[in-house]
């Protein structure tokens, strides 16, 4: 680990990770396990990569020290060696044509969206970013985002910055005003469900990066299943770590998710 | 290495992939060279099993609790979609399976008998929650032996017949003798200990916590019934652990939960063993 930075309530860990930046695409993640006595892996979205920093290829992940395993990672000393595996998982699919895109994230789930915004911009897609959080301290990457995308809308539950409320309150109107042709979102199932449903009812396709526990991250344990409905309307299960974490929103069987 | 009892399952080194922790093989391939590797599939059943409710895998001190509920695509889908890939990748494939009746054991073995490229089968009699998943109850050695006899009758002699029994130091000898007499080539001692999820659902406990228990079972078995070849499984994360099991008399080992923690583990173990042998 090269450095631990602060971003409000979050920590941004910079890690030397040879090989990861080259294969990175937005939405992919790395896993690491906290110690030999804790056996399940923890998945972290890759926030940013630098293929050629002064320390060689590096990545950044965002950690919430308020969560039990997040505290473990956030407290590690600079210089600690961590066994990382990644990048893993299926990334966001990028549109072939330049279409307007709405990106929606809350709290640390904004982490994978910034790199996505960059790649969308490179394809000349006008990007609107809707960022939500409990309060000002839990807002991530708003300043960088302002430089990067056409429009940034901020929502906090306590109203300390931007509009008061939750992101779902604004998805409908932003889909309309930005004429978005696609919606991208990331977060826990309970957090992104409303966002994806609004996209569905507005006939806008969505790409959802699901945050579910991933005990191995590599497809071996079958501990991360998500119920989906195939093109053939047949329900089946996929693993969030290998067939996801990014899934088309209309495929996800929200009723079957915790 | 041609370990006793393993028949067609020839191993270049004593480390195999344990049932349930190698995915379909494709997931492991980026981390481990499957060519020549003994690969035991997740436990397959006659019909697809959608598996248990979430959460399915939860940490506990020194072990992982799991209630995956035999999630698998069913034997026929496996044979059509997964086996050919594994065989092409060079894996020495052993199909782990379990059935709900003796007749179904015979039927599944019949399907497996002609599967191209297969080198052996592993009858899974060590599921910690046989009732919950509708598997034949093989807790009594007599019943375990009946299941193995049903498999033996249908299985070609050149395929290895492994039987996985619970790592139970108290009953392992009886069970191992019974299944050996019924035709098992080797006994795999390992698998999960019976446990409960935090919410009370039946679960298995795997990982480091199992190693001392499995070690006791392996030692007891090797001492009491030295004629039975034993494959040891439980809590292996270092080459020391492998050596300890081999020193206790195991002919080979299987690595499971450790792969969830570090998918490159087998590569590392094999390398370490070669360095110091
Ligand atoms: S986290 Fe283990 S299979 Fe997905």
Coordinates of C-alpha atoms and ligand atoms in Angstrom, one line a residue:
Chain A
X1 CA 0.0 0.0 0.0
X2 CA 1.4 3.3 -1.1
X3 CA -0.8 5.9 0.5
X4 CA -4.0 6.5 2.4
X5 CA -5.8 9.7 1.5
X6 CA -9.0 11.1 3.0
X7 CA -12.1 11.9 1.1
X8 CA -14.5 13.2 3.7
X9 CA -15.6 10.2 5.7
X10 CA -14.0 7.7 3.3
X11 CA -10.4 6.7 2.8
X12 CA -8.8 6.4 -0.6
X13 CA -6.2 3.7 -0.6
X14 CA -3.5 3.8 -3.3
X15 CA -2.0 0.4 -4.0
X16 CA 0.8 -0.7 -6.3
X17 CA -0.9 -3.3 -8.4
X18 CA 1.1 -4.4 -11.4
X19 CA -1.0 -5.7 -14.2
X20 CA -4.3 -4.4 -12.9
X21 CA -4.5 -0.9 -14.6
X22 CA -3.7 -2.5 -18.0
X23 CA -6.8 -4.8 -17.8
X24 CA -9.0 -2.4 -15.9
X25 CA -12.4 -1.3 -17.2
X26 CA -14.9 0.7 -15.2
X27 CA -17.1 -1.5 -13.0
X28 CA -14.4 -4.2 -12.4
X29 CA -13.1 -4.8 -8.9
X30 CA -10.3 -6.3 -6.8
X31 CA -10.6 -8.6 -3.9
X32 CA -8.4 -8.9 -0.8
X33 CA -8.9 -10.8 2.5
X34 CA -8.3 -9.1 5.8
X35 CA -5.8 -11.5 7.4
X36 CA -5.5 -15.2 7.8
X37 CA -8.2 -15.6 10.4
X38 CA -10.8 -13.8 8.3
X39 CA -11.4 -15.9 5.4
X40 CA -14.0 -14.2 3.2
X41 CA -12.7 -11.9 0.6
X42 CA -13.8 -8.2 0.4
X43 CA -14.5 -6.7 -2.9
X44 CA -13.5 -3.1 -3.7
X45 CA -14.5 -1.3 -6.8
X46 CA -11.5 0.1 -8.6
X47 CA -11.9 3.9 -8.4
X48 CA -9.0 5.1 -10.5
X49 CA -6.0 3.6 -12.1
X50 CA -2.6 5.0 -13.1
X51 CA -0.7 2.7 -15.4
X52 CA 2.6 4.7 -15.0
X53 CA 2.8 6.4 -11.7
X54 CA 6.2 7.0 -10.0
X55 CA 5.5 3.7 -8.2
X56 CA 4.6 1.8 -11.4
X57 CA 1.1 0.7 -12.1
X58 CA -1.2 1.8 -9.2
X59 CA -4.9 1.7 -8.4
X60 CA -7.1 3.5 -6.0
X61 CA -10.0 2.0 -4.0
X62 CA -12.4 3.7 -1.7
X63 CA -12.9 2.3 1.7
X64 CA -15.6 3.2 4.3
X65 CA -13.9 2.9 7.7
X66 CA -17.3 2.9 9.2
X67 CA -17.9 -0.6 8.0
X68 CA -16.3 -3.5 9.9
X69 CA -13.9 -4.7 7.2
X70 CA -13.4 -1.2 5.9
X71 CA -11.9 -0.2 9.2
X72 CA -9.4 -3.1 8.9
X73 CA -8.2 -1.9 5.5
X74 CA -8.3 1.8 6.4
X75 CA -6.1 1.2 9.4
X76 CA -3.4 -0.7 7.6
X77 CA 0.0 1.1 7.6
X78 CA 1.5 2.5 4.4
X79 CA 3.9 -0.1 3.2
X80 CA 1.8 -3.1 4.2
X81 CA 1.6 -5.8 1.6
X82 CA -1.9 -7.0 0.7
X83 CA -2.6 -10.0 -1.6
X84 CA -4.9 -8.5 -4.2
X85 CA -6.7 -10.3 -7.0
X86 CA -8.1 -8.4 -9.9
X87 CA -9.4 -6.8 -12.0
X88 CA -12.3 -9.2 -11.7
X89 CA -15.9 -9.1 -13.0
X90 CA -17.7 -7.8 -16.0
X91 CA -17.4 -4.1 -16.6
X92 CA -20.0 -1.6 -17.7
X93 CA -20.8 -1.9 -21.4
X94 CA -20.2 1.3 -23.2
X95 CA -22.5 2.6 -26.0
X96 CA -21.2 2.4 -29.6
X97 CA -22.8 5.6 -30.6
X98 CA -22.4 8.9 -28.6
X99 CA -25.6 9.0 -26.5
X100 CA -26.4 11.0 -23.4
X101 CA -25.8 9.1 -20.2
X102 CA -27.1 9.5 -16.7
X103 CA -24.8 8.1 -13.9
X104 CA -26.2 7.6 -10.5
X105 CA -24.4 6.7 -7.3
X106 CA -24.7 7.1 -3.5
X107 CA -21.9 7.2 -1.0
X108 CA -18.9 5.2 -1.8
X109 CA -20.7 3.5 -4.7
X110 CA -19.8 6.6 -6.8
X111 CA -16.3 5.1 -6.9
X112 CA -16.6 3.1 -10.1
X113 CA -18.6 5.9 -11.9
X114 CA -15.8 8.4 -12.2
X115 CA -13.7 6.3 -14.5
X116 CA -16.8 5.4 -16.4
X117 CA -17.6 9.1 -16.9
X118 CA -14.1 9.6 -18.3
X119 CA -14.5 6.8 -20.8
X120 CA -18.0 8.0 -21.8
X121 CA -16.6 11.5 -22.4
X122 CA -13.9 10.0 -24.6
X123 CA -16.7 8.6 -26.7
X124 CA -18.4 11.9 -26.9
X125 CA -21.3 10.9 -24.7
X126 CA -22.8 13.9 -22.8
X127 CA -22.7 12.8 -19.2
X128 CA -24.9 13.8 -16.3
X129 CA -23.8 12.6 -12.8
X130 CA -26.3 12.4 -9.9
X131 CA -24.4 11.9 -6.6
X132 CA -26.1 11.3 -3.3
X133 CA -25.0 10.8 0.2
X134 CA -26.2 10.8 3.8
X135 CA -24.4 14.1 4.4
X136 CA -21.6 16.2 3.1
X137 CA -18.9 14.0 4.5
X138 CA -20.1 11.0 2.6
X139 CA -20.1 12.7 -0.8
X140 CA -17.4 11.3 -3.1
X141 CA -15.6 12.8 -6.0
X142 CA -17.9 15.7 -6.6
X143 CA -15.2 18.2 -7.3
X144 CA -13.4 15.9 -9.8
X145 CA -16.7 15.1 -11.4
X146 CA -17.5 18.8 -12.0
X147 CA -14.4 19.0 -14.1
X148 CA -15.2 15.9 -16.0
X149 CA -18.9 15.9 -16.9
X150 CA -21.4 18.3 -18.3
X151 CA -23.7 18.4 -15.3
X152 CA -23.4 17.3 -11.6
X153 CA -26.4 17.1 -9.4
X154 CA -25.8 16.6 -5.7
X155 CA -28.4 15.3 -3.2
X156 CA -27.9 14.8 0.6
X157 CA -30.3 13.3 3.0
X158 CA -29.7 16.0 5.6
X159 CA -29.7 18.7 3.0
X160 CA -26.2 19.9 4.0
X161 CA -25.2 20.2 0.3
X162 CA -27.3 20.3 -2.8
X163 CA -30.9 19.2 -2.8
X164 CA -32.3 17.5 0.3
X165 CA -33.5 13.9 -0.3
X166 CA -32.3 10.7 -2.1
X167 CA -31.1 10.1 -5.6
X168 CA -34.3 8.3 -6.6
X169 CA -36.2 11.6 -6.2
X170 CA -34.3 13.1 -9.1
X171 CA -33.7 10.2 -11.5
X172 CA -37.0 10.7 -13.4
X173 CA -36.6 14.4 -14.1
X174 CA -32.9 14.1 -15.0
X175 CA -33.6 11.3 -17.4
X176 CA -36.0 13.6 -19.1
X177 CA -34.0 16.8 -19.0
X178 CA -30.7 15.1 -20.1
X179 CA -32.5 13.0 -22.8
X180 CA -30.4 10.2 -21.5
X181 CA -30.3 7.1 -23.7
X182 CA -28.7 5.0 -21.0
X183 CA -28.5 5.0 -17.2
X184 CA -25.6 3.6 -15.2
X185 CA -25.7 3.0 -11.5
X186 CA -23.8 1.2 -8.8
X187 CA -24.6 0.2 -5.2
X188 CA -26.3 -2.3 -2.9
X189 CA -29.4 -3.9 -4.3
X190 CA -31.7 -2.0 -1.9
X191 CA -30.1 1.3 -3.0
X192 CA -30.1 0.9 -6.7
X193 CA -33.4 -0.9 -7.1
X194 CA -35.5 2.3 -7.2
X195 CA -33.1 3.9 -9.6
X196 CA -33.2 1.0 -12.0
X197 CA -37.0 0.7 -11.8
X198 CA -37.4 4.4 -12.7
X199 CA -35.2 3.9 -15.7
X200 CA -37.2 0.8 -16.7
X201 CA -40.5 2.7 -16.5
X202 CA -39.0 5.5 -18.6
X203 CA -37.9 2.9 -21.2
X204 CA -34.2 3.8 -20.7
X205 CA -31.9 0.8 -20.6
X206 CA -29.8 0.6 -17.4
X207 CA -26.5 -1.0 -16.4
X208 CA -26.4 -1.8 -12.7
X209 CA -23.2 -2.6 -10.8
X210 CA -24.4 -4.6 -7.9
X211 CA -22.7 -4.5 -4.6
X212 CA -23.3 -7.9 -2.8
X213 CA -21.0 -9.8 -0.5
X214 CA -18.4 -11.7 -2.5
X215 CA -16.8 -14.3 -0.3
X216 CA -14.3 -15.3 -3.0
X217 CA -14.7 -12.9 -5.9
X218 CA -13.5 -15.4 -8.4
X219 CA -16.5 -17.6 -9.1
X220 CA -15.5 -20.5 -7.0
X221 CA -17.8 -20.4 -4.0
X222 CA -21.2 -19.7 -5.5
X223 CA -21.8 -17.4 -2.5
X224 CA -22.8 -14.3 -4.5
X225 CA -25.7 -15.4 -6.6
X226 CA -28.2 -13.0 -8.1
X227 CA -31.5 -14.1 -9.6
X228 CA -32.0 -12.9 -13.2
X229 CA -34.5 -13.5 -15.9
X230 CA -33.0 -14.5 -19.3
X231 CA -34.0 -13.4 -22.8
X232 CA -36.0 -16.5 -22.9
X233 CA -37.9 -15.4 -19.8
X234 CA -36.5 -18.3 -17.8
X235 CA -35.3 -17.4 -14.3
X236 CA -31.8 -18.4 -13.4
X237 CA -29.0 -17.5 -11.1
X238 CA -25.8 -15.8 -12.0
X239 CA -22.8 -15.1 -9.9
X240 CA -22.2 -11.4 -9.2
X241 CA -18.5 -11.8 -9.3
X242 CA -18.2 -13.5 -12.7
X243 CA -21.3 -12.9 -14.7
X244 CA -21.6 -9.5 -12.9
X245 CA -21.1 -7.3 -11.0
X246 CA -22.6 -5.2 -13.9
X247 CA -25.9 -6.6 -15.1
X248 CA -28.5 -5.1 -17.4
X249 CA -31.1 -3.6 -15.0
X250 CA -34.1 -5.3 -16.7
X251 CA -32.5 -8.7 -16.2
X252 CA -32.3 -8.5 -12.4
X253 CA -35.1 -10.2 -10.4
X254 CA -35.3 -7.6 -7.7
X255 CA -38.0 -9.5 -5.8
X256 CA -35.5 -12.3 -5.2
X257 CA -32.7 -10.0 -3.9
X258 CA -32.2 -9.4 -0.2
Chain B
X1 CA 2.8 -40.4 -9.0
X2 CA 0.4 -43.3 -9.1
X3 CA -0.9 -43.4 -5.6
X4 CA -2.5 -46.7 -4.4
X5 CA -6.2 -46.9 -4.8
X6 CA -6.5 -44.0 -7.2
X7 CA -6.5 -46.2 -10.3
X8 CA -6.7 -44.2 -13.5
X9 CA -6.3 -41.0 -11.5
X10 CA -2.6 -40.5 -12.0
X11 CA -1.2 -37.5 -10.2
X12 CA 1.9 -35.6 -11.0
X13 CA 2.0 -34.2 -7.5
X14 CA -0.1 -35.0 -4.4
X15 CA -2.3 -31.9 -4.5
X16 CA -5.8 -32.0 -5.9
X17 CA -8.7 -29.5 -6.1
X18 CA -11.4 -30.4 -3.6
X19 CA -15.0 -30.6 -4.5
X20 CA -17.0 -27.4 -4.4
X21 CA -14.1 -25.0 -4.6
X22 CA -12.9 -25.1 -8.2
X23 CA -16.0 -23.6 -9.7
X24 CA -16.6 -25.0 -13.2
X25 CA -12.8 -25.0 -13.7
X26 CA -13.0 -22.0 -16.0
X27 CA -12.8 -19.6 -13.1
X28 CA -9.7 -21.3 -11.7
X29 CA -7.9 -21.5 -15.0
X30 CA -6.5 -18.0 -14.9
X31 CA -4.8 -18.7 -11.6
X32 CA -3.8 -22.4 -11.8
X33 CA -2.6 -24.5 -14.6
X34 CA -5.2 -27.2 -14.9
X35 CA -3.1 -29.4 -17.1
X36 CA -2.4 -32.6 -15.2
X37 CA -4.2 -31.4 -12.1
X38 CA -6.5 -33.6 -10.2
X39 CA -9.8 -31.7 -10.2
X40 CA -12.8 -32.8 -8.3
X41 CA -16.0 -31.1 -9.5
X42 CA -18.6 -29.6 -7.2
X43 CA -21.1 -32.2 -6.1
X44 CA -23.5 -32.9 -8.9
X45 CA -27.0 -34.3 -8.6
X46 CA -29.4 -35.9 -11.1
X47 CA -31.4 -32.7 -11.5
X48 CA -30.2 -29.1 -11.3
X49 CA -30.2 -27.6 -7.8
X50 CA -30.8 -23.9 -7.6
X51 CA -29.1 -23.9 -4.2
X52 CA -29.9 -22.2 -0.9
X53 CA -31.0 -18.8 0.1
X54 CA -28.6 -15.9 0.7
X55 CA -26.4 -15.3 2.5
X56 CA -24.7 -18.6 1.6
X57 CA -21.2 -18.1 2.8
X58 CA -20.4 -16.3 6.0
X59 CA -17.2 -15.9 8.0
X60 CA -16.7 -17.5 11.4
X61 CA -13.5 -17.6 13.4
X62 CA -11.0 -19.8 11.5
X63 CA -13.6 -21.1 9.1
X64 CA -16.2 -20.3 6.5
X65 CA -19.8 -21.3 7.1
X66 CA -21.6 -22.3 4.0
X67 CA -25.1 -23.2 3.0
X68 CA -24.8 -23.4 -0.7
X69 CA -27.3 -26.2 -0.9
X70 CA -25.6 -28.3 -3.6
X71 CA -26.0 -25.5 -6.2
X72 CA -25.2 -27.3 -9.5
X73 CA -26.5 -27.6 -13.0
X74 CA -27.4 -31.3 -12.8
X75 CA -25.3 -34.1 -14.1
X76 CA -26.5 -34.0 -17.7
X77 CA -25.8 -30.3 -18.2
X78 CA -22.4 -30.8 -16.5
X79 CA -21.5 -33.6 -18.9
X80 CA -22.6 -31.6 -21.9
X81 CA -21.2 -28.2 -21.0
X82 CA -18.5 -28.4 -18.4
X83 CA -16.8 -31.7 -18.7
X84 CA -15.5 -31.4 -22.3
X85 CA -13.9 -28.0 -21.4
X86 CA -12.2 -29.4 -18.3
X87 CA -10.9 -32.4 -20.2
X88 CA -9.6 -30.2 -23.0
X89 CA -7.8 -28.1 -20.4
X90 CA -6.0 -31.2 -19.4
X91 CA -7.6 -31.6 -15.9
X92 CA -7.7 -35.1 -14.5
X93 CA -11.4 -34.9 -13.8
X94 CA -13.1 -36.7 -10.9
X95 CA -16.9 -36.1 -10.8
X96 CA -18.2 -35.6 -7.3
X97 CA -21.8 -36.6 -7.0
X98 CA -24.6 -37.7 -4.7
X99 CA -28.0 -39.1 -5.2
X100 CA -31.2 -39.4 -3.2
X101 CA -31.7 -43.2 -3.6
X102 CA -29.7 -46.3 -4.3
X103 CA -31.3 -46.6 -7.7
X104 CA -30.3 -43.1 -8.5
X105 CA -26.8 -43.8 -7.5
X106 CA -26.7 -46.6 -10.0
X107 CA -28.4 -44.5 -12.7
X108 CA -26.0 -41.6 -12.3
X109 CA -23.0 -43.9 -12.3
X110 CA -24.3 -45.4 -15.5
X111 CA -24.3 -41.9 -17.1
X112 CA -20.8 -41.3 -15.8
X113 CA -19.4 -44.6 -17.0
X114 CA -19.2 -43.6 -20.6
X115 CA -18.3 -39.9 -20.1
X116 CA -15.3 -39.2 -22.3
X117 CA -12.1 -38.2 -20.5
X118 CA -13.3 -38.8 -17.0
X119 CA -10.7 -40.5 -14.8
X120 CA -12.8 -41.1 -11.7
X121 CA -15.7 -40.4 -9.5
X122 CA -16.0 -39.3 -5.9
X123 CA -19.1 -40.3 -4.0
X124 CA -20.0 -37.5 -1.6
X125 CA -21.1 -39.0 1.6
X126 CA -19.8 -36.2 3.7
X127 CA -22.4 -33.5 3.2
X128 CA -23.1 -32.1 6.6
X129 CA -26.7 -31.6 5.7
X130 CA -27.8 -34.6 3.7
X131 CA -31.5 -34.3 4.7
X132 CA -31.7 -30.7 3.9
X133 CA -30.6 -31.2 0.3
X134 CA -32.5 -34.4 -0.2
X135 CA -29.4 -36.7 -0.4
X136 CA -29.4 -40.4 0.5
X137 CA -28.7 -40.6 4.2
X138 CA -25.4 -42.4 4.5
X139 CA -24.6 -41.7 8.2
X140 CA -24.7 -45.4 9.1
X141 CA -21.8 -47.3 7.7
X142 CA -24.2 -49.9 6.3
X143 CA -26.0 -47.3 4.2
X144 CA -22.7 -45.7 3.1
X145 CA -21.6 -49.2 1.9
X146 CA -24.9 -49.7 0.0
X147 CA -24.4 -46.5 -1.9
X148 CA -20.9 -47.4 -2.8
X149 CA -21.9 -50.9 -3.8
X150 CA -24.5 -49.4 -6.1
X151 CA -21.9 -47.2 -7.7
X152 CA -19.3 -50.0 -7.9
X153 CA -21.6 -52.3 -9.9
X154 CA -22.0 -49.7 -12.7
X155 CA -18.6 -48.2 -12.7
X156 CA -15.9 -49.5 -15.1
X157 CA -13.0 -51.0 -13.3
X158 CA -10.5 -48.5 -14.8
X159 CA -12.2 -45.4 -13.3
X160 CA -11.0 -44.4 -9.8
X161 CA -13.7 -44.7 -7.1
X162 CA -13.1 -42.3 -4.3
X163 CA -15.6 -42.0 -1.4
X164 CA -15.6 -38.9 0.7
X165 CA -16.5 -39.5 4.3
X166 CA -16.9 -37.1 7.2
X167 CA -13.8 -36.1 9.0
X168 CA -15.2 -37.8 12.2
X169 CA -12.3 -39.2 14.2
X170 CA -14.8 -41.4 16.1
X171 CA -16.6 -43.2 13.3
X172 CA -14.2 -42.8 10.4
X173 CA -12.7 -46.3 10.7
X174 CA -16.1 -48.1 10.6
X175 CA -17.3 -46.1 7.7
X176 CA -14.0 -46.4 5.8
X177 CA -13.9 -50.1 6.2
X178 CA -17.5 -50.5 5.1
X179 CA -17.1 -48.5 1.9
X180 CA -13.8 -50.1 1.2
X181 CA -15.4 -53.5 1.4
X182 CA -18.1 -52.2 -0.9
X183 CA -15.5 -51.4 -3.5
X184 CA -14.1 -47.9 -2.8
X185 CA -10.6 -47.5 -4.2
X186 CA -9.7 -44.8 -1.7
X187 CA -11.3 -42.8 1.0
X188 CA -11.3 -39.0 1.1
X189 CA -11.4 -37.8 4.6
X190 CA -12.6 -34.3 4.8
X191 CA -15.4 -31.9 4.0
X192 CA -17.3 -29.7 6.2
X193 CA -18.2 -30.1 9.9
X194 CA -21.9 -29.8 10.7
X195 CA -22.6 -26.3 11.8
X196 CA -25.2 -23.6 11.8
X197 CA -25.5 -20.2 10.1
X198 CA -25.8 -17.2 12.4
X199 CA -29.6 -17.3 11.6
X200 CA -29.8 -21.0 12.6
X201 CA -29.9 -22.6 9.1
X202 CA -27.9 -25.8 8.8
X203 CA -24.5 -25.2 7.4
X204 CA -21.1 -26.7 6.9
X205 CA -17.9 -25.3 8.5
X206 CA -14.8 -25.5 6.3
X207 CA -11.3 -24.1 6.4
X208 CA -8.5 -24.0 9.0
X209 CA -10.9 -25.0 11.8
X210 CA -11.3 -28.4 10.2
X211 CA -7.6 -29.3 9.9
X212 CA -6.9 -30.6 13.4
X213 CA -10.2 -32.6 13.2
X214 CA -9.4 -34.1 9.8
X215 CA -5.8 -34.8 11.0
X216 CA -7.1 -36.8 13.9
X217 CA -9.4 -38.7 11.6
X218 CA -6.6 -39.4 9.0
X219 CA -4.2 -40.6 11.8
X220 CA -6.8 -42.8 13.4
X221 CA -7.7 -44.4 10.1
X222 CA -4.2 -44.9 8.9
X223 CA -3.2 -46.5 12.2
X224 CA -6.2 -48.8 12.4
X225 CA -6.8 -49.7 8.8
X226 CA -3.4 -49.1 7.0
X227 CA -4.7 -51.1 4.0
X228 CA -7.1 -48.3 3.0
X229 CA -5.6 -45.5 0.9
X230 CA -6.6 -42.1 2.3
X231 CA -6.8 -38.7 0.6
X232 CA -6.8 -35.9 3.2
X233 CA -8.8 -32.7 2.9
X234 CA -9.4 -29.9 5.4
X235 CA -7.8 -26.5 6.1
X236 CA -4.8 -26.7 3.9
X237 CA -3.2 -23.3 3.2
X238 CA 0.6 -24.0 3.3
X239 CA 2.9 -26.7 2.0
X240 CA 3.6 -27.6 5.7
X241 CA 0.0 -28.6 6.0
X242 CA 0.4 -30.8 2.9
X243 CA 3.5 -32.4 4.3
X244 CA 1.8 -33.0 7.7
X245 CA -1.1 -34.9 6.1
X246 CA 1.3 -36.9 3.9
X247 CA 3.4 -37.7 7.0
X248 CA 0.3 -38.8 8.8
X249 CA -0.1 -41.4 6.0
X250 CA -2.3 -39.7 3.4
X251 CA -1.5 -40.7 -0.3
X252 CA -2.7 -37.3 -1.6
X253 CA -4.5 -34.1 -0.4
X254 CA -7.3 -32.0 -1.6
X255 CA -7.4 -28.2 -1.3
X256 CA -10.7 -26.4 -1.0
X257 CA -11.6 -23.4 1.1
X258 CA -8.0 -22.0 0.8
X259 CA -8.7 -21.5 -2.9
X260 CA -11.5 -19.0 -2.1
X261 CA -9.0 -17.0 -0.1
X262 CA -6.2 -17.3 -2.7
X263 CA -7.1 -18.8 -6.1
X264 CA -3.4 -19.2 -6.8
X265 CA -2.9 -21.4 -3.7
X266 CA -2.4 -24.7 -5.6
X267 CA 0.3 -23.3 -7.8
X268 CA 2.1 -22.0 -4.7
X269 CA 1.8 -25.3 -2.8
X270 CA 3.1 -27.3 -5.7
X271 CA 6.0 -25.0 -6.2
X272 CA 6.9 -25.0 -2.5
X273 CA 6.7 -28.8 -2.4
X274 CA 9.0 -29.2 -5.4
X275 CA 11.5 -26.7 -3.9
X276 CA 11.9 -28.6 -0.7
X277 CA 11.5 -32.2 -1.9
Ligands
LIG1 S1 -17.9 -14.5 -4.7 FE1 -17.5 -16.6 -4.7 S2 -18.6 -17.2 -6.5 FE2 -18.9 -15.0 -6.5

